[in-house]
Tab-separated table of C-alpha atoms in Angstrom:
chain	number	residue	atom	x	y	z
A	291	MET	CA	94.143	16.449	-23.354
A	292	GLN	CA	92.778	17.964	-20.139
A	293	ASN	CA	90.406	15.037	-19.599
A	294	GLU	CA	93.330	12.650	-20.056
A	295	ARG	CA	95.287	14.518	-17.394
A	296	ILE	CA	92.412	14.474	-14.916
A	297	SER	CA	91.874	10.719	-15.378
A	298	SER	CA	95.569	9.869	-14.989
A	299	THR	CA	97.911	10.633	-12.111
A	300	ILE	CA	98.298	14.351	-11.394
A	301	LYS	CA	101.874	14.981	-10.315
A	302	ILE	CA	102.258	17.899	-7.920
A	303	LEU	CA	105.277	19.909	-6.803
A	304	LEU	CA	104.803	21.925	-3.599
A	305	LEU	CA	106.878	24.958	-2.627
A	306	GLU	CA	106.087	25.910	0.971
A	307	ASP	CA	108.401	26.760	3.871
A	308	GLN	CA	105.967	26.435	6.797
A	309	SER	CA	106.051	22.919	8.224
A	310	THR	CA	102.444	22.989	9.465
A	311	THR	CA	101.139	24.087	6.077
A	312	GLN	CA	103.338	21.477	4.390
A	313	LYS	CA	101.777	18.755	6.511
A	314	ILE	CA	98.190	19.861	5.872
A	315	LEU	CA	98.704	20.125	2.119
A	316	ALA	CA	100.487	16.775	1.985
A	317	GLU	CA	97.510	15.164	3.759
A	318	VAL	CA	95.024	16.859	1.409
A	319	ILE	CA	96.951	15.674	-1.648
A	320	ALA	CA	97.295	12.137	-0.240
A	321	SER	CA	93.520	11.970	0.329
A	322	GLU	CA	92.716	12.762	-3.316
A	323	GLN	CA	92.440	10.004	-5.900
A	324	ASN	CA	95.041	10.138	-8.699
A	325	PHE	CA	97.125	12.790	-6.902
A	326	GLU	CA	100.856	12.262	-6.390
A	327	LEU	CA	103.057	14.618	-4.367
A	328	LEU	CA	106.383	14.535	-6.170
A	329	ALA	CA	108.351	16.714	-3.770
A	330	VAL	CA	108.122	19.442	-1.146
A	331	CYS	CA	110.624	22.295	-1.474
A	332	ASP	CA	111.035	25.053	1.079
A	333	THR	CA	113.416	27.320	-0.855
A	334	VAL	CA	113.518	28.970	-4.267
A	335	ALA	CA	116.867	27.299	-4.971
A	336	ASP	CA	115.484	23.804	-4.297
A	337	GLY	CA	112.439	24.490	-6.434
A	338	LEU	CA	114.509	25.685	-9.370
A	339	ARG	CA	116.852	22.700	-9.119
A	340	TRP	CA	113.914	20.306	-9.040
A	341	LEU	CA	112.338	21.886	-12.127
A	342	GLU	CA	115.563	21.489	-14.078
A	343	SER	CA	115.285	17.709	-14.065
A	344	SER	CA	111.556	16.953	-13.680
A	345	GLU	CA	108.198	18.249	-14.902
A	346	PRO	CA	105.140	18.377	-12.620
A	347	ASP	CA	101.551	18.628	-13.822
A	348	VAL	CA	100.787	21.176	-11.119
A	349	LEU	CA	103.000	23.604	-9.221
A	350	LEU	CA	101.662	24.865	-5.879
A	351	VAL	CA	103.810	27.751	-4.718
A	352	ASP	CA	103.902	30.233	-1.851
A	353	LEU	CA	105.127	33.736	-2.655
A	354	LYS	CA	107.509	34.206	0.264
A	355	LEU	CA	110.048	31.449	0.793
A	356	LYS	CA	113.136	31.209	2.987
A	357	ASP	CA	115.587	32.433	0.381
A	358	GLY	CA	113.481	34.561	-1.961
A	359	LEU	CA	110.220	34.976	-3.826
A	360	GLY	CA	108.079	32.246	-5.301
A	361	ILE	CA	107.401	34.346	-8.387
A	362	ASP	CA	110.914	33.518	-9.599
A	363	VAL	CA	109.945	29.838	-9.561
A	364	ILE	CA	106.679	30.639	-11.344
A	365	ARG	CA	108.561	32.339	-14.189
A	366	ALA	CA	111.067	29.504	-14.455
A	367	CYS	CA	108.345	26.852	-14.465
A	368	ALA	CA	106.234	28.685	-17.057
A	369	ASN	CA	109.252	28.999	-19.358
A	370	ARG	CA	110.634	25.490	-18.911
A	371	HIS	CA	107.361	23.565	-18.550
A	372	PRO	CA	104.580	25.436	-20.418
A	373	ASN	CA	102.121	22.551	-19.903
A	374	CYS	CA	102.402	22.751	-16.119
A	375	SER	CA	99.457	24.408	-14.345
A	376	ILE	CA	100.654	26.876	-11.718
A	377	MET	CA	98.670	27.938	-8.651
A	378	VAL	CA	99.729	30.381	-5.951
A	379	LEU	CA	98.866	29.622	-2.337
A	380	THR	CA	99.707	32.612	-0.159
A	381	VAL	CA	98.648	35.081	2.532
A	382	SER	CA	99.099	38.100	0.260
A	383	LEU	CA	96.023	40.034	-0.836
A	384	ASP	CA	98.088	42.701	-2.571
A	385	GLU	CA	96.746	43.489	-6.042
A	386	SER	CA	100.279	43.969	-7.375
A	387	ASP	CA	101.208	40.434	-6.227
A	388	VAL	CA	98.149	38.964	-7.927
A	389	ASN	CA	98.854	40.783	-11.198
A	390	ALA	CA	102.551	39.923	-11.109
A	391	CYS	CA	101.811	36.231	-10.579
A	392	ILE	CA	99.300	36.120	-13.429
A	393	GLN	CA	101.727	37.874	-15.745
A	394	ALA	CA	104.470	35.441	-14.726
A	395	GLY	CA	102.327	32.436	-15.663
A	396	ALA	CA	100.124	31.527	-12.677
A	397	LEU	CA	96.615	30.344	-13.533
A	398	GLY	CA	95.229	30.249	-9.984
A	399	TYR	CA	95.569	32.351	-6.829
A	400	LEU	CA	94.322	31.098	-3.460
A	401	VAL	CA	94.582	32.801	-0.087
A	402	LYS	CA	95.518	30.559	2.830
A	403	GLU	CA	93.030	32.275	5.125
A	404	ASP	CA	90.221	30.771	3.025
A	405	GLY	CA	91.327	27.355	4.252
A	406	LEU	CA	93.478	24.591	2.810
A	407	LEU	CA	91.003	21.697	2.721
A	408	GLY	CA	89.529	22.861	-0.589
A	409	VAL	CA	92.868	22.787	-2.380
A	410	GLY	CA	92.134	19.346	-3.843
A	411	LYS	CA	89.060	20.585	-5.698
A	412	ALA	CA	90.944	23.698	-6.789
A	413	ILE	CA	93.715	21.556	-8.298
A	414	ARG	CA	91.199	19.497	-10.275
A	415	ASP	CA	89.517	22.683	-11.497
A	416	LEU	CA	92.923	24.025	-12.508
A	417	VAL	CA	93.804	20.894	-14.483
A	418	LEU	CA	90.396	20.978	-16.190
A	419	GLY	CA	91.190	24.440	-17.519
A	420	GLY	CA	89.815	26.645	-14.736
A	421	SER	CA	91.506	29.477	-12.889
A	422	PRO	CA	90.724	29.098	-9.165
A	423	ILE	CA	90.856	32.490	-7.456
A	424	SER	CA	89.834	33.219	-3.868
A	425	PRO	CA	86.522	35.130	-3.822
A	426	PHE	CA	87.966	37.999	-1.776
A	427	VAL	CA	90.840	38.420	-4.235
A	428	MET	CA	88.391	38.372	-7.135
A	429	ARG	CA	86.234	41.032	-5.489
A	430	ARG	CA	89.261	43.262	-4.963
A	431	LEU	CA	90.301	42.894	-8.598
A	432	LEU	CA	86.782	43.736	-9.748
A	433	PHE	CA	86.676	46.734	-7.423
A	434	GLU	CA	89.988	48.035	-8.747
A	435	SER	CA	88.954	47.467	-12.356
A	436	ALA	CA	85.712	49.371	-11.751
A	437	LYS	CA	87.736	52.372	-10.560
A	438	LYS	CA	90.173	52.268	-13.466
A	439	TYR	CA	87.762	51.679	-16.342
A	440	PRO	CA	84.414	53.261	-17.174
A	441	ARG	CA	81.500	50.878	-16.956
A	442	THR	CA	79.535	50.489	-20.180
A	443	VAL	CA	76.311	48.508	-19.952
A	444	ASN	CA	75.819	45.964	-22.765
A	445	ALA	CA	78.911	47.201	-24.557
A	446	ASP	CA	79.594	45.998	-28.073
A	447	ALA	CA	82.382	43.593	-28.904
A	448	ALA	CA	85.597	44.761	-30.515
A	449	ASP	CA	84.286	43.814	-33.976
A	450	GLY	CA	81.235	46.045	-33.539
A	451	LYS	CA	78.754	43.251	-32.834
A	452	LYS	CA	76.648	43.502	-29.711
A	453	ILE	CA	77.455	40.851	-27.090
A	454	GLU	CA	74.427	38.871	-25.992
A	455	PHE	CA	74.325	36.140	-23.342
A	456	THR	CA	71.694	33.543	-22.569
A	457	LYS	CA	70.307	33.363	-19.025
A	458	ARG	CA	72.293	30.187	-18.383
A	459	GLU	CA	75.528	31.768	-19.665
A	460	LEU	CA	74.998	34.714	-17.310
A	461	ALA	CA	74.320	32.309	-14.447
A	462	VAL	CA	77.595	30.483	-15.106
A	463	LEU	CA	79.432	33.800	-15.438
A	464	SER	CA	78.030	35.006	-12.117
A	465	LEU	CA	79.043	31.845	-10.278
A	466	ILE	CA	82.612	31.730	-11.573
A	467	ALA	CA	82.930	35.416	-10.688
A	468	GLN	CA	82.096	34.418	-7.106
A	469	GLY	CA	85.023	32.013	-7.165
A	470	LEU	CA	83.102	28.736	-7.513
A	471	THR	CA	84.900	25.847	-9.183
A	472	TYR	CA	83.509	24.166	-12.294
A	473	GLU	CA	82.294	21.267	-10.136
A	474	GLU	CA	80.551	23.602	-7.662
A	475	THR	CA	78.995	25.558	-10.529
A	476	ALA	CA	77.720	22.336	-12.091
A	477	LYS	CA	76.122	21.240	-8.804
A	478	ARG	CA	74.538	24.659	-8.237
A	479	LEU	CA	72.971	24.666	-11.721
A	480	CYS	CA	72.229	20.904	-11.794
A	481	ILE	CA	74.259	20.344	-14.951
A	482	SER	CA	77.415	18.368	-15.758
A	483	VAL	CA	80.960	19.681	-15.437
A	484	LEU	CA	81.382	19.152	-19.186
A	485	THR	CA	78.374	21.393	-19.822
A	486	VAL	CA	79.891	24.066	-17.588
A	487	GLN	CA	83.119	23.835	-19.587
A	488	ASN	CA	81.152	24.326	-22.806
A	489	TYR	CA	79.457	27.421	-21.389
A	490	ILE	CA	82.845	28.749	-20.290
A	491	LYS	CA	84.210	28.302	-23.824
A	492	ARG	CA	81.258	30.280	-25.201
A	493	LEU	CA	81.822	33.042	-22.662
A	494	TYR	CA	85.517	33.224	-23.533
A	495	ARG	CA	84.699	33.389	-27.243
A	496	LYS	CA	82.069	36.112	-26.844
A	497	LEU	CA	84.279	38.218	-24.567
A	498	SER	CA	87.451	37.526	-26.615
A	499	VAL	CA	89.406	36.321	-23.562
A	500	ASN	CA	91.415	33.240	-22.600
A	501	SER	CA	91.049	32.847	-18.826
A	502	ARG	CA	88.565	33.091	-15.975
A	503	GLY	CA	90.176	36.227	-14.566
A	504	GLN	CA	90.050	37.975	-17.934
A	505	ALA	CA	86.439	36.888	-18.460
A	506	VAL	CA	85.283	38.252	-15.111
A	507	PHE	CA	87.297	41.437	-15.583
A	508	GLU	CA	85.886	42.059	-19.067
A	509	ALA	CA	82.328	41.173	-18.055
A	510	GLN	CA	82.542	43.578	-15.114
A	511	ARG	CA	83.956	46.344	-17.308
A	512	ARG	CA	81.189	45.884	-19.856
A	513	GLY	CA	78.469	45.914	-17.217
A	514	PHE	CA	77.342	42.296	-17.317
A	515	LEU	CA	78.207	41.765	-13.639
A	516	ASN	CA	76.885	43.853	-10.774
C-alpha cells in the first residue's frame, strides 16, 4: 500500500501562516515528482473546513497559526482521515509540544531552523512508513528519556527473551536515531531503501514498538544506543 502511494500522486495539504515559508514550501513541493499541493491554509478554521470535504495523503502543519493551534487540526485529521500521514513543521523545540503532537497523531516533527529544502525527502520518508524527526529534537527526547528511566544494558524483552541485534541492524538503528531518512540510511550503508525498511521492521518487532520515535526511545532506554 505504501509503495503504491509513493508511486502515485502524493496529495499534500499545507497549514502555514507565514507567506515566505508558504512560498518556499510550495516551490519545494512543486519541484518534487508526483507531489501535488492541494491547498494552503493559514488558519485553523480553514484547515478544519478543508478536511471536512477532502482527504490529503500528507498534512504539513505549523503549530501556531493565526487563529489557534495546529494541534487541533492534527487531532481532527487523525480522527477523520486515519490514512493521512501528518508531519509538524515548526519552530518549537519544546518537549511537551513534541509529545502532544505525537499523541495527537503526528508521525513526523521537523524544526524550521534545520531548513526547508529537505522537506521533500522527509515527505517521501513519511509516506514510506518513516517518522522524520529533526536530529536536535531527537537528541532532546533521548536526553529527557535518559533522565526519566534507568538505563539497562542489553535488557531482556518483555517476554523474558534477551534482545540481540546484528551489526547491520545496530547500524540502521544508529542512523535513524541521528535523524537520517530511509533513503539517506540506504546510501550510507550502500543498500536499497527496501532493505532498510526490512531492517526497520525487524527492529520494531524485536523492540515491540510501532514507530521510529518509540524504537529510538526504547533502544536508548535499554542501552543499545550511546
